[in-house]
Structure formats: structure tokens, C-alpha cells
Amino acid sequence: MANYSLSAIKPGVEMSTRSFSRSIPHPVTLLSVSDGVNENIATMSWVAAVSRKPPLLMVSVSPKRYSHDLMLRAGEFAIIVLTDARKNLATLAGTHSGKESNKWDMEEFKNLKQQAKQVKAPVLKHCGVVLECRLVNHVPSGDHTIMIGEVIHASGKSETPPLILSDHKYFKLGSFLEKYP
Amino acid sequence: MANYSLSAIKPGVEMSTRSFSRSIPHPVTLLSVSDGVNENIATMSWVAAVSRKPPLLMVSVSPKRYSHDLMLRAGEFAIIVLTDARKNLATLAGTHSGKESNKWDMEEFKNLKQQAKQVKAPVLKHCGVVLECRLVNHVPSGDHTIMIGEVIHASGKSETPPLILSDHKYFKLGSFLEKYP
């Protein structure tokens, strides 16, 4: 892919710290959360593993997002690591707010909806790996809150590679290079 | 890439929560840190943006790693988001500990070493985007510590795509699909 060019960086010009996040490749995930009364599904890309034992991940969520307070009330959530076939769901969930309507009522989500094993929030089948989490900590950090979840259930039969967000663009995962030692 | 198969997941079998991190694609970065006396360069993959204003990123570091206490003492660090041409540096830094010898003395690092703009730690030229950070918070989380850095300087002229770690394997970034809206 010789024509990759990070638009945040102009040749010979220093990069703005404002656009630093574009230079880090991130996964594309859907966050599903329900407190038993209200539910939401939202696109989240600032997601990473943070501990092996216990298994913890973090997702950084803006307090402006409908999911933010819902996560704090629910004390649990699910992260669906999307495969590249599912980028349309990320765009759909990322461009509608749960404040206006319940995205779970949309055909695209309703058709793939299934019950999770350990959390109240519904999850999606055939979309990637599902990581069900118990919220164990939350840390306000700048204009977002780092939500830390313990992975209490993991499932998925993924034979399609995960979708990547880099430079605010969707990419497929490319060729295998080698195993990390 | 039809033959992608996440080895953490056996078809029809539920995944272990222990191996959940393999199912999340992560960037491959080098962490450089110096407290003015001691310095280190180490491979870190659990890295993500967490705030836009101020620009914050997180890197999750095990207390067993030589970099851990060095970061706390230094109060600053740099993250180099590696391009796919530099996977050998990630393997090199990831398989040697700074406890035994200074990896900056290795030819591979010495030849690319250059002074950072805002932090004491040296950085690397021609390897990817360099994000210089001031440590603003650290949060013990399971068997790691989430180190939160404010990006105070960003530089790089990247026309090669970033390297991805997925399922404990290096991958190239694949084909561009579309812009995130």
C-alpha cells in the first residue's frame, strides 16, 4: 500500500498535537449497555487491553455521549470487536445518538440482536468477538472518562479479521508478517 | 485475507477471557523514557488515545517492566507509533530487558537515535510518528498500570502505514475502505 498518507501530517510540517489520535491505529468496536430500563449501542474506537490477570480493558467515553452515564448506572457493558464486514454498523451507531431514539430498534441491529451471557445489554451475533464486562473503575481524563471493565465473558467465532480505524478512516487488516515472539 | 483465523478462538468453542486481548487489534509502539540518569526503550502495544482536549493517550505498563518506575520518576515519556517497516525494532526492544543492558547502545537504535523536542528521552527518526508526553496520571489496573500522558509535541512524516498487532501477530494495515463520517 504505497499510497498511504496520513492526512494529519503534511510533509515537512510538524504535526498538531490536536490530531495525534489519527496517527494511532485503533480497533473499531460497538459498545452495548443497558441498565435494565434504558439501553444503547454506540461506536467506540479508543479501546485497548490494560491487564491480563484479571482480564481488563479500557474504553474512553466522552461524558457528552448518551452511553456515559448509562454505563455508570449499569455497572456493566459489552464490547463487540467488529470484523471488517461490519463497518456499516459502526457508521450507523456512530452517526445516531441514543438520546434521540433507541438504535436497537433499527433493523440492522434488531436482526443480529442476541442475549449476552453475563450482562443485561444485548449483543450482536456474527459481528466479531463479544467481550462482556463488569465496570470496575472509571477515571475522568481530559474531555473523556476512561471506563475500565473486567472481561467476565468472551465469545465469538471469528474467521474474518478485525476492522481498523487509522487517520479517521476504515481499513482492512493487511497481510500477516510474523508472530510476535 | 480469507484465511485469517484468530487462534484464541476455536470454532464452536467459547473463548477464554484470559486471551481476550488477542482479539483486539492494537498498535505497535516503542516507549522511550529517561529520567536524566537512566533511559530505556521498550515495546508497548496496549496504547490508545483517551482525550482530545487536552490531547491525552494511555499506555498500560506492567510494574515488572524496567520502564514502569522509570516513567514515574521521569514524569515524561515518548511513544513512537511504528510503521510496518520497523517491526524488527519492536521485536528487538520487546525481547530484551533494560534491566540487563541499555538497549540504546544497540546499533539498531543508536543509528536512528535523535533528540526529542520536549522530553529528555531520545526518540527515533524515520520510524513513525513521535508523540512526546508529560505524565499526568497513573492508575494501577490489575497487573498493569495505566500511564496517562498529555501529548505536548507530535512529529513525523509518515507515508508508510502503521504496524498492527492482532492475535499476538504482526500485520500490515490493509486496504482503505472508506472515511469514517
XYZ file of C-alpha atoms in Angstrom:
362
model
C 0.000 0.000 0.000
C 2.448 2.596 -1.247
C -0.122 5.383 -1.374
C -0.856 5.539 2.349
C -0.551 9.089 3.522
C -1.573 10.193 6.968
C -3.580 13.332 6.271
C -2.841 14.655 9.760
C 0.771 15.093 8.701
C 1.863 17.400 5.929
C 5.277 16.539 4.538
C 7.949 18.631 6.173
C 5.498 20.226 8.568
C 5.168 19.399 12.225
C 2.018 17.679 13.315
C -0.531 19.272 15.569
C -0.950 17.597 18.941
C -4.719 18.028 18.391
C -4.714 15.407 15.675
C -2.361 12.969 17.402
C -5.107 10.348 17.772
C -5.260 9.959 13.987
C -1.711 8.647 13.994
C -2.548 5.728 16.304
C -4.364 2.770 14.724
C -7.347 1.743 16.854
C -9.891 -1.075 16.713
C -13.487 -0.361 15.722
C -15.920 -1.617 18.334
C -19.522 -1.291 19.360
C -20.338 -0.642 22.991
C -23.619 -2.089 24.194
C -25.016 -1.031 27.548
C -28.260 -1.478 29.424
C -29.232 -0.602 32.962
C -32.369 -2.733 32.690
C -34.529 0.261 31.713
C -32.542 2.142 29.089
C -30.160 0.667 26.536
C -27.799 1.926 23.893
C -25.359 0.797 21.241
C -22.556 3.169 20.254
C -19.343 3.146 18.251
C -16.121 3.286 20.251
C -12.627 3.202 18.888
C -10.498 4.256 21.854
C -10.413 0.739 23.257
C -7.423 -1.301 24.465
C -6.495 -4.151 26.777
C -4.935 -2.932 30.035
C -4.416 -6.036 32.223
C -4.058 -9.779 31.761
C -4.842 -11.003 35.311
C -7.563 -10.053 35.940
C -8.512 -9.505 32.282
C -9.244 -5.773 31.998
C -9.909 -3.499 29.060
C -10.466 0.222 28.857
C -12.810 2.265 26.689
C -12.586 6.036 26.745
C -16.040 7.628 26.597
C -16.991 11.297 26.393
C -19.420 12.494 29.089
C -21.385 14.035 26.209
C -22.253 10.577 24.920
C -25.543 9.011 25.948
C -23.689 5.830 26.921
C -21.524 7.588 29.533
C -23.964 7.926 32.430
C -25.761 4.774 31.343
C -22.512 2.818 31.849
C -22.058 4.286 35.323
C -25.627 3.378 36.262
C -25.472 -0.092 34.713
C -22.055 -1.005 36.144
C -21.513 -3.309 33.180
C -21.288 -3.259 29.394
C -20.252 -5.276 26.357
C -17.680 -4.504 23.676
C -18.079 -6.054 20.231
C -14.800 -6.022 18.282
C -16.127 -5.586 14.756
C -14.912 -7.537 11.762
C -14.266 -5.648 8.543
C -17.542 -6.864 7.066
C -19.400 -4.791 9.661
C -18.156 -1.273 9.123
C -21.662 -0.158 8.183
C -22.829 -0.905 11.725
C -20.036 1.282 13.120
C -21.062 4.141 10.848
C -24.728 3.667 11.733
C -24.164 3.581 15.500
C -21.601 6.384 15.286
C -23.839 8.825 13.466
C -27.023 8.476 15.535
C -27.405 9.345 19.198
C -29.249 7.177 21.675
C -30.581 10.419 23.134
C -32.981 10.735 20.187
C -34.041 7.158 19.582
C -33.182 3.600 20.554
C -30.776 2.325 17.910
C -31.666 -1.230 18.902
C -34.998 -0.618 17.137
C -33.202 -0.261 13.792
C -33.493 -3.308 11.542
C -29.718 -3.567 11.161
C -29.230 -4.103 14.881
C -32.505 -5.862 15.656
C -31.779 -8.609 13.139
C -28.472 -9.500 14.781
C -29.505 -8.938 18.393
C -28.982 -11.707 20.887
C -28.865 -12.051 24.626
C -25.492 -11.786 26.301
C -24.357 -14.443 28.786
C -23.366 -12.306 31.770
C -24.619 -8.765 31.217
C -28.074 -7.267 30.690
C -27.055 -5.447 27.497
C -27.936 -7.263 24.272
C -25.062 -8.150 21.951
C -24.721 -8.941 18.245
C -24.176 -12.286 16.569
C -21.885 -12.795 13.552
C -20.189 -9.418 14.002
C -16.958 -10.257 15.809
C -15.714 -11.080 19.274
C -18.017 -10.151 22.167
C -16.364 -9.107 25.431
C -18.814 -8.831 28.336
C -17.505 -6.616 31.112
C -18.180 -5.566 34.658
C -17.260 -1.906 35.212
C -14.536 -1.923 37.892
C -13.255 1.661 37.738
C -13.710 4.926 35.875
C -11.154 7.710 35.627
C -12.027 11.173 34.288
C -9.227 12.003 31.841
C -9.423 15.264 29.932
C -12.646 15.509 27.944
C -13.333 11.769 28.273
C -13.701 9.174 31.027
C -11.602 6.023 30.958
C -14.032 3.210 31.756
C -12.248 0.080 32.958
C -14.059 -3.217 32.588
C -13.217 -6.699 33.743
C -13.882 -9.166 30.950
C -16.175 -11.723 32.562
C -17.190 -13.496 29.360
C -15.628 -13.680 25.910
C -17.146 -15.331 22.871
C -17.028 -15.293 19.130
C -16.070 -17.466 16.232
C -14.119 -15.024 14.186
C -12.575 -16.130 10.959
C -12.736 -12.666 9.497
C -10.171 -10.089 10.546
C -10.985 -7.053 12.687
C -11.669 -3.628 11.247
C -9.080 -0.896 11.900
C -9.533 2.870 12.265
C -6.440 4.846 11.315
C -6.306 8.515 10.346
C -10.099 8.633 10.823
C -10.556 6.074 8.048
C -11.609 2.446 7.993
C -9.006 -0.061 6.855
C -8.927 -3.807 6.475
C -6.243 -5.703 8.314
C -3.487 -6.427 5.803
C -1.067 -9.246 5.294
C 0.357 -11.343 8.121
C 4.019 -10.522 8.676
C 5.187 -12.768 11.510
C 4.371 -13.901 15.021
C 5.315 -11.623 17.874
C 7.893 -13.627 19.852
C -7.462 -12.354 3.516
C -9.828 -15.285 3.699
C -7.501 -17.424 5.770
C -7.468 -15.196 8.854
C -8.213 -17.269 11.896
C -7.927 -15.948 15.393
C -6.032 -18.695 17.168
C -7.514 -17.642 20.504
C -10.872 -18.886 19.276
C -11.550 -22.470 18.397
C -14.594 -22.895 16.169
C -17.646 -23.735 18.206
C -15.807 -23.341 21.481
C -16.123 -20.418 23.828
C -13.118 -18.178 24.171
C -11.164 -17.851 27.352
C -11.290 -14.419 28.955
C -7.528 -14.849 29.531
C -6.833 -14.458 25.854
C -9.305 -11.635 25.233
C -6.509 -9.173 24.419
C -5.591 -11.176 21.318
C -8.997 -10.380 19.837
C -8.434 -6.609 19.970
C -6.160 -5.134 17.296
C -3.575 -2.830 18.868
C -0.879 -0.520 17.502
C 2.795 -1.455 17.882
C 4.753 1.300 19.570
C 8.068 1.913 21.243
C 8.122 3.693 24.578
C 11.206 5.791 25.248
C 11.852 7.118 28.725
C 14.699 8.840 30.511
C 14.899 10.400 33.941
C 18.172 12.109 33.014
C 20.271 9.310 34.534
C 18.716 6.084 33.304
C 16.972 5.505 29.996
C 15.069 2.720 28.286
C 13.274 1.820 25.101
C 10.554 -0.838 25.259
C 7.804 -2.267 23.084
C 4.257 -1.360 24.094
C 1.101 -2.365 22.326
C -1.619 -1.512 24.837
C -1.739 2.108 23.727
C -4.753 4.256 22.814
C -5.923 7.846 22.656
C -8.163 8.797 25.595
C -8.873 12.548 25.267
C -8.895 15.161 22.549
C -8.718 18.376 24.646
C -6.231 18.193 26.235
C -4.653 15.577 23.958
C -4.138 12.520 26.174
C -3.073 8.969 25.455
C -2.723 5.960 27.690
C -0.159 3.194 27.751
C -0.643 0.241 30.076
C 2.667 -0.871 31.607
C 3.387 -3.821 33.884
C 5.171 -2.936 37.163
C 7.547 -5.794 36.280
C 8.874 -3.815 33.331
C 12.015 -1.724 33.791
C 10.205 1.249 32.217
C 7.485 1.324 34.878
C 9.284 3.014 37.767
C 11.470 4.945 35.344
C 8.322 6.575 33.909
C 7.107 7.522 37.385
C 10.488 9.056 38.224
C 10.862 10.817 34.861
C 7.298 12.196 34.763
C 7.510 12.141 30.961
C 7.991 9.750 28.040
C 7.694 9.402 24.287
C 5.654 6.975 22.219
C 6.797 6.097 18.707
C 3.961 4.655 16.609
C 5.911 2.227 14.433
C 5.430 1.848 10.710
C 5.298 -1.652 9.285
C 8.873 -1.398 8.042
C 10.060 -1.306 11.660
C 8.697 -4.489 13.168
C 12.236 -5.712 13.810
C 12.739 -2.867 16.284
C 9.596 -3.909 18.157
C 10.839 -7.489 18.384
C 14.288 -6.323 19.467
C 13.016 -3.974 22.184
C 10.367 -6.465 23.238
C 12.734 -9.387 23.791
C 15.477 -7.617 25.766
C 15.088 -6.025 29.184
C 16.569 -2.669 30.078
C 17.353 -4.225 33.457
C 20.259 -6.126 31.876
C 21.670 -3.617 29.406
C 20.877 -0.287 27.800
C 19.104 -1.071 24.542
C 20.022 2.388 23.283
C 23.585 1.053 22.938
C 22.437 -1.410 20.258
C 23.387 -0.374 16.728
C 19.781 -0.669 15.538
C 18.604 2.019 17.956
C 21.785 4.095 18.111
C 21.750 4.657 14.347
C 18.259 6.140 14.422
C 18.521 7.990 17.730
C 17.736 11.675 17.833
C 16.922 14.231 20.456
C 13.272 14.814 21.259
C 11.860 18.357 21.326
C 10.176 18.455 24.715
C 11.279 15.411 26.711
C 14.654 14.153 27.885
C 14.154 10.695 26.365
C 15.748 10.188 22.953
C 13.446 9.271 20.077
C 13.868 7.590 16.688
C 13.878 9.149 13.260
C 12.263 7.546 10.192
C 10.288 5.046 12.284
C 6.835 6.601 12.526
C 5.008 9.302 14.420
C 6.655 10.504 17.652
C 4.339 11.581 20.477
C 6.155 13.313 23.342
C 4.189 13.188 26.574
C 4.093 14.595 30.063
C 2.844 12.008 32.556
C -0.331 13.465 34.063
C -1.802 10.472 35.911
C -1.225 6.801 36.581
C -3.854 4.290 37.616
C -2.987 0.808 38.888
C -5.303 -1.548 36.981
C -4.971 -5.264 37.572
C -1.441 -6.464 36.825
C -0.574 -3.270 34.901
C -0.573 0.488 35.493
C -2.407 2.774 33.090
C 0.008 5.635 32.445
C -1.757 8.710 31.094
C 0.307 11.195 29.123
C -0.515 14.593 27.717
C 0.843 14.852 24.178
C 2.953 18.018 24.297
C 4.691 17.516 20.952
C 3.832 15.420 17.895
C 6.018 14.959 14.854
C 6.599 12.619 11.977
C 6.353 12.474 8.252
C 4.668 9.173 7.809
C 3.841 7.935 4.372
C 4.064 4.340 5.403
C 1.190 2.787 7.307
C 1.376 1.770 10.959
C 2.093 -1.777 12.095
C -0.744 -3.683 13.782
C -0.628 -6.389 16.461
C -3.606 -8.728 16.354
C -3.798 -12.209 17.856
C -0.190 -11.764 19.006
C 0.965 -11.430 15.397
C 2.254 -8.538 13.337
C 0.093 -7.452 10.423
C 0.326 -4.751 7.819
C -2.529 -2.306 7.538
C -4.662 -3.461 4.643
C -6.766 -1.737 2.057
C -8.564 1.559 2.651
C -12.306 1.003 2.878
C -13.856 4.440 3.439
C -13.646 7.544 5.588
C -15.268 7.449 8.988
C -18.051 10.055 8.768
